[in-house]
XYZ file of C-alpha atoms in Angstrom:
487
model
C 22.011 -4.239 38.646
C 21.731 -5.538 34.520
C 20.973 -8.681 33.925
C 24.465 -9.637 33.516
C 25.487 -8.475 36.958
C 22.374 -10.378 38.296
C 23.726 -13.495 36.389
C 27.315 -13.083 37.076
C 26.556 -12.414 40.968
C 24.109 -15.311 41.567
C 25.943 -17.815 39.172
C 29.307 -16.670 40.927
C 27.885 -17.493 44.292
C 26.399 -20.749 43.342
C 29.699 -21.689 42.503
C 31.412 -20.253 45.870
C 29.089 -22.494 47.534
C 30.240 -25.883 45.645
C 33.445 -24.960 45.890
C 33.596 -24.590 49.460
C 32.784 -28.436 49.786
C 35.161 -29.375 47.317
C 37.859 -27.623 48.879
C 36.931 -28.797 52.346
C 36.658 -32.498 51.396
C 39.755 -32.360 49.040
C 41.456 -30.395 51.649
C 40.192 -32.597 54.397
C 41.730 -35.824 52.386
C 44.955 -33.997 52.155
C 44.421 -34.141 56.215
C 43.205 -37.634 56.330
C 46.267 -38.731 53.911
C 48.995 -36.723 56.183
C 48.132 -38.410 59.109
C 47.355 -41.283 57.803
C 50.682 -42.186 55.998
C 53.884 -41.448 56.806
C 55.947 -37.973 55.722
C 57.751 -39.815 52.575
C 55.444 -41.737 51.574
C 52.916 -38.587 51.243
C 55.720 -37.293 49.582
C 55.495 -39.923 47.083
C 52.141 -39.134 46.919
C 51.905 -35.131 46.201
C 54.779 -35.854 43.275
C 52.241 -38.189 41.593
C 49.351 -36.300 41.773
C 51.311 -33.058 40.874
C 52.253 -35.446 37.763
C 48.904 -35.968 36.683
C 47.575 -32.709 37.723
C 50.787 -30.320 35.690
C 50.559 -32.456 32.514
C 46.764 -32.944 31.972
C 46.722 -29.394 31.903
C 49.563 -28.492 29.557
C 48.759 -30.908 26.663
C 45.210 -29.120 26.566
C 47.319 -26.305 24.759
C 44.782 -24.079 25.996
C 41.980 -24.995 24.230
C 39.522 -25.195 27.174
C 40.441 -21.504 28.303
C 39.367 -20.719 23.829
C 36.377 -22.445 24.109
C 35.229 -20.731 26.785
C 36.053 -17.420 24.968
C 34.732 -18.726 21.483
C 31.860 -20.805 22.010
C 29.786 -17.791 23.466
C 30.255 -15.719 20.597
C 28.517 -18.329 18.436
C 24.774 -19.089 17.789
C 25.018 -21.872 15.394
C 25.280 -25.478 16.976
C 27.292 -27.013 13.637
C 30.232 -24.218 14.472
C 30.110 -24.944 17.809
C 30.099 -28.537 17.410
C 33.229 -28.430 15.249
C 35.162 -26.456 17.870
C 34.399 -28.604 20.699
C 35.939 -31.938 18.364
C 38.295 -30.256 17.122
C 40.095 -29.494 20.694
C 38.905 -33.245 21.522
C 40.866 -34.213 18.257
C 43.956 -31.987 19.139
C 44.489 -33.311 22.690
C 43.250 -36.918 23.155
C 45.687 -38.836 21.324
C 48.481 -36.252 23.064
C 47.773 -37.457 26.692
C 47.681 -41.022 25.731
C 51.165 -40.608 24.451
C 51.975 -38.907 27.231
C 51.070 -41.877 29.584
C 52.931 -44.386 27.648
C 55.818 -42.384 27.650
C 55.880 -41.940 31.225
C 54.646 -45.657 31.583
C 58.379 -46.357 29.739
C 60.576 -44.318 31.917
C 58.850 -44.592 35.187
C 61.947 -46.221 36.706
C 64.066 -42.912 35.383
C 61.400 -40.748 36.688
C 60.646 -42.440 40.056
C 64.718 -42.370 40.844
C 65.285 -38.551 39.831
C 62.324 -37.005 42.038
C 61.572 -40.137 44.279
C 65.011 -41.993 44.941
C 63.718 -44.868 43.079
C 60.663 -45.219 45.421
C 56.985 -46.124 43.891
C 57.583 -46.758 40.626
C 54.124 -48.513 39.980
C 52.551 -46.556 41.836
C 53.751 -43.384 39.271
C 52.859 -45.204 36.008
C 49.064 -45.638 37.470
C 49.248 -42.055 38.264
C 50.399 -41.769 34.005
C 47.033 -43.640 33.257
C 45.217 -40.668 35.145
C 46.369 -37.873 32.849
C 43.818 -38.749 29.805
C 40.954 -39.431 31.967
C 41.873 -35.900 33.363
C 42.533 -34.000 30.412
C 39.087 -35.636 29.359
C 37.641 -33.903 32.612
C 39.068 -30.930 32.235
C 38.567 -29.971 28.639
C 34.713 -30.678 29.277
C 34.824 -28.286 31.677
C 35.797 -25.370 29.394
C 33.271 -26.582 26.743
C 30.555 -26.222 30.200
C 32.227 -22.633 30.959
C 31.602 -21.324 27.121
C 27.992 -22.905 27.178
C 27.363 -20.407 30.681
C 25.963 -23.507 32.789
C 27.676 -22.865 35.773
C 25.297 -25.940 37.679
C 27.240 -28.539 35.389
C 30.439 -26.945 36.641
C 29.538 -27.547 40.012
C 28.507 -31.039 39.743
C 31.012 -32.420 37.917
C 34.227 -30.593 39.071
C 32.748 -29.638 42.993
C 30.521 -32.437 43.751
C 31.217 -35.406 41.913
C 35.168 -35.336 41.630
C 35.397 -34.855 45.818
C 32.830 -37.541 46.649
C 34.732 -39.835 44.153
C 38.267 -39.261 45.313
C 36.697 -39.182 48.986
C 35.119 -42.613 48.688
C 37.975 -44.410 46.870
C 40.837 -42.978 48.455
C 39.865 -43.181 51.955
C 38.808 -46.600 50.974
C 41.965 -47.868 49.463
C 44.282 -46.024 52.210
C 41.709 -48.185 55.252
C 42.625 -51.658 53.271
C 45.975 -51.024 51.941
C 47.821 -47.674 52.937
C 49.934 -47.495 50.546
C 51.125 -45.085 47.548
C 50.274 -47.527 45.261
C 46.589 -48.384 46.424
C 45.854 -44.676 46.358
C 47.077 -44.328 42.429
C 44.458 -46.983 41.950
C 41.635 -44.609 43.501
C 42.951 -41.618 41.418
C 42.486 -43.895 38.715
C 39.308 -44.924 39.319
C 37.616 -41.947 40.280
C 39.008 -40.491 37.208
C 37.516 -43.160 34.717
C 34.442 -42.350 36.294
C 34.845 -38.392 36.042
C 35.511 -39.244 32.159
C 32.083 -40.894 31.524
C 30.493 -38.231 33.214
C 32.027 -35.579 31.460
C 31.190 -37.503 27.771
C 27.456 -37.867 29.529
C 27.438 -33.933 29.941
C 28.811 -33.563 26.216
C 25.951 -36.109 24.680
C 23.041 -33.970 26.943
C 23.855 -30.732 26.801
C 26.092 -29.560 23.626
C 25.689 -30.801 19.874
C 28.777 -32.856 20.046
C 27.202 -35.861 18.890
C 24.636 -34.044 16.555
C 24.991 -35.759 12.891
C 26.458 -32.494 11.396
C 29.319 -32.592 8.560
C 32.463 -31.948 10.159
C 35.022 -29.336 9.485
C 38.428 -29.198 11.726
C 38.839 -25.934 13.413
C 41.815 -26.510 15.445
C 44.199 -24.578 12.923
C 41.678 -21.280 14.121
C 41.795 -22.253 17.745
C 44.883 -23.279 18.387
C 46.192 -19.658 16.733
C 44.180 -18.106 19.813
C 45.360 -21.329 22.383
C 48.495 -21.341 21.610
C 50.099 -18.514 23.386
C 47.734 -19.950 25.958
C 49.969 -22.970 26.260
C 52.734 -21.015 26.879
C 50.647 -19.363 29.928
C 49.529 -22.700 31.479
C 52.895 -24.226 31.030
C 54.230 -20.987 33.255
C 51.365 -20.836 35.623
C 51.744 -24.565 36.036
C 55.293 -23.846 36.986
C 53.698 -21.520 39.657
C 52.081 -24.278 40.826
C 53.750 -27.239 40.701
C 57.579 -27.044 40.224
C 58.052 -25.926 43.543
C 57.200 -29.437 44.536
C 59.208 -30.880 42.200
C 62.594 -28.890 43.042
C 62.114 -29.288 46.563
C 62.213 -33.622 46.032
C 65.406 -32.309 44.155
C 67.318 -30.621 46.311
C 66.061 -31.666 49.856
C 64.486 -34.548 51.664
C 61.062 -35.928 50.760
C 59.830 -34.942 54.146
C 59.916 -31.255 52.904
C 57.823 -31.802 49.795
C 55.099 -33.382 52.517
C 55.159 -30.246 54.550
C 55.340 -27.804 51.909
C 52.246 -29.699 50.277
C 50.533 -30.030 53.384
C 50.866 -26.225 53.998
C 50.093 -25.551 50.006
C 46.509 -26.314 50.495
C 45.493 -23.770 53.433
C 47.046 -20.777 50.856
C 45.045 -22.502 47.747
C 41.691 -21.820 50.202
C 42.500 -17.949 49.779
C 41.890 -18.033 46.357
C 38.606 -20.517 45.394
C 36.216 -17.555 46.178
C 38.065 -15.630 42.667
C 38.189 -19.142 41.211
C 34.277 -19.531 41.806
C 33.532 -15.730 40.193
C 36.035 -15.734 37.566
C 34.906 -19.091 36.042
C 31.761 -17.379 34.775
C 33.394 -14.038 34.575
C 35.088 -14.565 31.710
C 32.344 -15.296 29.076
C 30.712 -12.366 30.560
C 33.747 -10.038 29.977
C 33.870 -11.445 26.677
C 30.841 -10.622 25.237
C 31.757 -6.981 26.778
C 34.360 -6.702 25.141
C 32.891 -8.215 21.605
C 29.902 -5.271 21.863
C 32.863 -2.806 22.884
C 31.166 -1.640 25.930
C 33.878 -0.255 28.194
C 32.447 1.026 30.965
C 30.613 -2.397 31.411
C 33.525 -4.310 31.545
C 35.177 -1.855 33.862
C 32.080 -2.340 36.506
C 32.100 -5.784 35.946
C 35.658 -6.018 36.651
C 35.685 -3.731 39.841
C 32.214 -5.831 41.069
C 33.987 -9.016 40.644
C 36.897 -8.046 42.510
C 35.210 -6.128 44.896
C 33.180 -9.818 45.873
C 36.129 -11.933 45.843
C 37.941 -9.860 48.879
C 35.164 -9.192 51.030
C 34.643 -13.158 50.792
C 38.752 -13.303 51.396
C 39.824 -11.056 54.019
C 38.430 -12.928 57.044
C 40.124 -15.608 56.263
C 43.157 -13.809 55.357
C 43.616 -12.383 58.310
C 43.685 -15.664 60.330
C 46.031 -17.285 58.371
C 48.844 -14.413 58.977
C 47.881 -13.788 62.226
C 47.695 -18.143 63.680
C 49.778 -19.504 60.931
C 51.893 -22.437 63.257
C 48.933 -22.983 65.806
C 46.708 -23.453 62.253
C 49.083 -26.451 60.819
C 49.429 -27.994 64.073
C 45.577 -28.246 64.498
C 44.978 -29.658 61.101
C 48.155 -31.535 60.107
C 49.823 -32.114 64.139
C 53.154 -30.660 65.203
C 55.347 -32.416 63.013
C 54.273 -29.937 60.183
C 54.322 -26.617 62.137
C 58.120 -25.511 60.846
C 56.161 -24.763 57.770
C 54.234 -21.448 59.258
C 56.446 -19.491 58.161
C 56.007 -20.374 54.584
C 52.367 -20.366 55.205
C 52.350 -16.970 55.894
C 54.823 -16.124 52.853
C 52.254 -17.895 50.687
C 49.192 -16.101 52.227
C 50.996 -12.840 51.201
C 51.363 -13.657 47.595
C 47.905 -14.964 47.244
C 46.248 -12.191 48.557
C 47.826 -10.202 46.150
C 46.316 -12.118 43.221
C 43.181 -11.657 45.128
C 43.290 -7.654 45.408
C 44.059 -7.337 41.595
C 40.959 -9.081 40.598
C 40.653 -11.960 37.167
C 43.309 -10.413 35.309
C 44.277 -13.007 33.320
C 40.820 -13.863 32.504
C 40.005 -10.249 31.526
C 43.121 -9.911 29.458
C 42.420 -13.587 27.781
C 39.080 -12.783 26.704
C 39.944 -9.580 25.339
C 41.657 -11.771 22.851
C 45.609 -10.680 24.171
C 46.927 -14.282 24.333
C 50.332 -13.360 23.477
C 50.713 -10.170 25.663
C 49.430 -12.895 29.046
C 51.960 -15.539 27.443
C 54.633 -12.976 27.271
C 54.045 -11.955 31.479
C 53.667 -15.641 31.775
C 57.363 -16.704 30.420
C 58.607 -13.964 32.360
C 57.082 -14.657 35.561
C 57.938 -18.536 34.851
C 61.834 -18.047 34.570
C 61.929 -15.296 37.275
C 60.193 -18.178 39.340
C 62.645 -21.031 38.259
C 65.575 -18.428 39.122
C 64.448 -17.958 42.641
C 63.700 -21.685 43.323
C 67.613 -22.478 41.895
C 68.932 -19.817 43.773
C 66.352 -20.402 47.371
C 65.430 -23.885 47.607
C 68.775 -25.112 48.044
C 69.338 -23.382 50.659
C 66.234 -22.479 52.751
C 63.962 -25.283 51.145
C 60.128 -25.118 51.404
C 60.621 -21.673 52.705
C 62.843 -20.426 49.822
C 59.867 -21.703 47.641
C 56.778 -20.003 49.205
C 59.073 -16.700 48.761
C 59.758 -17.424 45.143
C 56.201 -18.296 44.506
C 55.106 -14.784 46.280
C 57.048 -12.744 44.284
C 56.201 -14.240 40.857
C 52.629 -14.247 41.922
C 53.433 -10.211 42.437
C 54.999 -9.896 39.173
C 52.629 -11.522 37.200
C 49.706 -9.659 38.569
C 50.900 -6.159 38.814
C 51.846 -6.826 34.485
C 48.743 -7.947 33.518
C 46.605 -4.796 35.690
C 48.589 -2.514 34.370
C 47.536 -3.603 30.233
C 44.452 -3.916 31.454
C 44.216 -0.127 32.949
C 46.229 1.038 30.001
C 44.027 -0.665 27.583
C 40.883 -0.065 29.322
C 41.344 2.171 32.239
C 40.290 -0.593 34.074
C 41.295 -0.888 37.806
C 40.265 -3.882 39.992
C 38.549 -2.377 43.029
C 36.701 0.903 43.991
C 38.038 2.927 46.791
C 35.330 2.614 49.628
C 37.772 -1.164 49.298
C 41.194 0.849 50.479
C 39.163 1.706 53.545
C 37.133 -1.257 54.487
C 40.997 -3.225 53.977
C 42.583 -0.581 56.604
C 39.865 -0.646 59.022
C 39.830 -4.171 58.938
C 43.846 -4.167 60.035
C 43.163 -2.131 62.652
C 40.114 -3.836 64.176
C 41.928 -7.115 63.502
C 44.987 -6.506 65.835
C 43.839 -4.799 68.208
C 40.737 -8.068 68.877
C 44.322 -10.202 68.084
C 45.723 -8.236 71.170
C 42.644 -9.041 73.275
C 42.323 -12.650 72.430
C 45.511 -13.536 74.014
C 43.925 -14.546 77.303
C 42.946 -17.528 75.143
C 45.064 -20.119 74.394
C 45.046 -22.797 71.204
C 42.333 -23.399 69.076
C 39.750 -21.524 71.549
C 41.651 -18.497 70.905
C 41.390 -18.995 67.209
C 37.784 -19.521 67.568
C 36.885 -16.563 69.672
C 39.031 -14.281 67.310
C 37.674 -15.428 64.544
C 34.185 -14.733 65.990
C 34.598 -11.334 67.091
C 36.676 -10.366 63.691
C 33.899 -11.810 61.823
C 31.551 -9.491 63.473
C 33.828 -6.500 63.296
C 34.018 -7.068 59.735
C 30.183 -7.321 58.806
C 29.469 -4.143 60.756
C 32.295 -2.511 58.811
C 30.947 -3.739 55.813
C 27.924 -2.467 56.604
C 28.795 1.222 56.955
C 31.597 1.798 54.653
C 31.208 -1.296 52.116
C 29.346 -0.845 48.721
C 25.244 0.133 49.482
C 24.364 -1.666 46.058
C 26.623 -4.757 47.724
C 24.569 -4.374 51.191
C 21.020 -4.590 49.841
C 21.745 -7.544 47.274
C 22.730 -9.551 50.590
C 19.619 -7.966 52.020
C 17.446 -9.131 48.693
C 19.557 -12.426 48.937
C 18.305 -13.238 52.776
C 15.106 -11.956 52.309
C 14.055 -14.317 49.159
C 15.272 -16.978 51.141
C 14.235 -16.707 54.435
């Protein structure tokens, strides 16, 4: 493999690795917070943090996703100094506004999606979007630098252990809503510093350079961007929203308890795509097609042998899985655990489309797909939610999760010829079906979590000996090269 490969391989699994314990200790709080409080009041809970979490991201217009196109495509520090305040500039001042403004209205907000319940705990929730926004924008200036290690301590190590410490902390003395805004807050104050820390060390943000405002030139490439994130915010959190609308805030607790498990599906193309996308960009700058078309295929290729195990235990144990993590109270949501499975995996088979597409420089061909996946998803939450409630939204979710990845891989293959996977991945997928039910079929002796364990055992080692004789040989002896230097 090039050097690139090399790099995009080991820097993809470094992050794979940090993510896992992020996701299992932000995953495992979800647990600890389920149990802990009762259904409404985590319902209270999973509107605030989606509050936070949908508009820290939207009033960054985009501008981390640009930096991480742009600032790899520069040598000189001055340039790259003035795009990284610039963005700063552009979106600061926004999320303070923001805060205040939700600060103002919390009692309208808290009694339209929370029947007037928590509304202190909602404004502290406000105060977490600039810290956030701070966060998250530092972590696009980290993905255009290529320093994947800074990634993974600030976003996978640090934020978890934070929120870990102070929430778990503040729900043992308190237990309410209210106390746990106060550890989102504080956690996130401390995520800020770091993240300014990580600016001062490692980029020339503070170097004494005249300064000339480039937001006019990023914002023309973010701004369809903002349209995107707006839409593939709507993906992720209106759901939660509509479903405190029309139904009872016990709904919104199991459909974000259940929201989680899906989410695990896709951090392995979250971990390779992260650095994928500077990679493909410089590709694409030096024109050099068939690169980006084995990059592409590579990348994908990784992300669903990581995926499938997992994959295929989630459709196959989807009510005995919720009642093991979250208790029985939650299982009525396995079918919409399985809808949501569906959908993911199809974002997962088609590869980092819309990071491909983005650094190829189409912003407004992705923000196009994105307003029409967004409205095709607010349709089928109107027209589902109402009446088949967290269920009507994992269905609505799966098919514009379907839409908006079959649009974008087809530009991409039209553009590029570019298709996500090779074909030795059609039959490692098939005989992985058919080895999976028929050890599904043979586990049934077992009962409960020992017949999740023993399936997942034998499937794992059905898998790895299919991978081994139909998978990619280039794939086998990098895992052999991997072991090897290590061990």
């Amino acid at each position: 493999m090039g050097d690139s490969d090399n790099f995009l391989f080991s820097s993809g699994l470094l992050l794979f690795i940090t993510q896992i314990f992020n996701m299992g200790v932000l995953f495992s709080l979800k647990i600890f917070l389920a149990r802990d409080l009762d259904v409404e009041q985590f319902g209270v809970l999973s509107v605030g943090i989606a509050t936070f979490s949908l508009l820290s991201t939207i009033i960054l217009f985009g501008q981390n996703t640009g930096l991480g196109r742009y600032i790899p495509r520069f040598d000189n520090d001055k340039v790259i100094r003035d795009y990284i305040i610039s963005a700063f500039i552009s979106t600061v001042p926004v999320s303070i506004f923001i805060c205040g403004l939700i600060a103002v209205n919390s009692d309208s907000f808290s009694e339209l999606f929370l029947n007037g319940e928590s509304r202190t705990a909602i404004t502290i929730f406000a105060c977490v979007i600039p810290l956030a926004s701070i966060m998250k924008m530092t972590v696009g200036v980290i993905q255009g630098i290529k320093q994947p290690s800074l990634k993974a301590l600030l976003q996978d190590l640090l934020l978890p252990l934070l929120l870990g410490t102070t929430v778990i902390t503040a729900v043992l003395i308190d237990g309410s809503p209210l106390s746990v805004a106060v550890a989102y807050l504080l956690s996130y104050s401390i995520l800020a510093f770091a993240s300014i820390l990580i600016l001062f060390r490692y980029t020339p943000t503070f170097s004494r350079f005249s300064f000339k405002f480039e937001g006019i030139e990023l914002l023309k490439f973010s701004a369809p961007l903002t349209i995107t994130l707006i839409m593939f915010q709507i993906l992720t959190h209106l759901d939660t929203f509509m479903i405190g609308y029309f139904s009872a805030n016990s709904d919104v607790g199991i459909y974000t308890a259940i929201y989680p498990i899906t989410n695990l599906l896709i951090f392995v193309l979250a971990a390779f795509r992260f650095i994928f996308m500077p990679v493909f960009s410089e590709l694409h700058e030096q024109n050099n097609i068939l690169k980006m078309k084995q990059t592409y295929a590579s990348t994908t290729s990784w992300v669903i042998l990581l995926t499938t195990p997992a994959f295929v235990t989630l459709i196959l144990f989807p009510q005995q899985l919720i009642t093991i993590i979250y208790g029985s109270e939650y299982s009525s949501g396995s079918v919409a655990l399985t809808v949501l499975s569906v959908g993911f995996f199809t974002h997962i088979l088609l590869g980092p489309n819309r990071n491909a597409v983005t650094a190829a420089g189409s912003t407004n061909f992705v923000s196009l797909v994105a307003v029409l996946t967004g409205f095709s998803n607010v349709i089928l939450n109107i027209l589902l939610i109402p009446s088949y409630s967290y269920v009507g939204a994992a269905v609505a979710t799966a098919i514009s999760y379907l839409t908006w990845n079959v649009c974008l891989n087809l530009y991409l293959f039209n553009s590029f010829g570019i298709v996500p996977f090779k074909k030795d991945i059609i039959l490692q997928l098939v005989l992985s079906g058919v080895f999976g039910t028929l050890i599904f079929l043979i586990s049934d002796k077992w009962a409960g979590i020992e017949r999740i364990v023993v399936f997942t055992a034998l499937f794992t080692i059905a898998y790895s000996i299919i991978f081994y004789f139909v998978g990619d040989r280039d794939k086998v002896n990098m895992i052999y090269d991997l072991v090897d230097s290590k061990f």
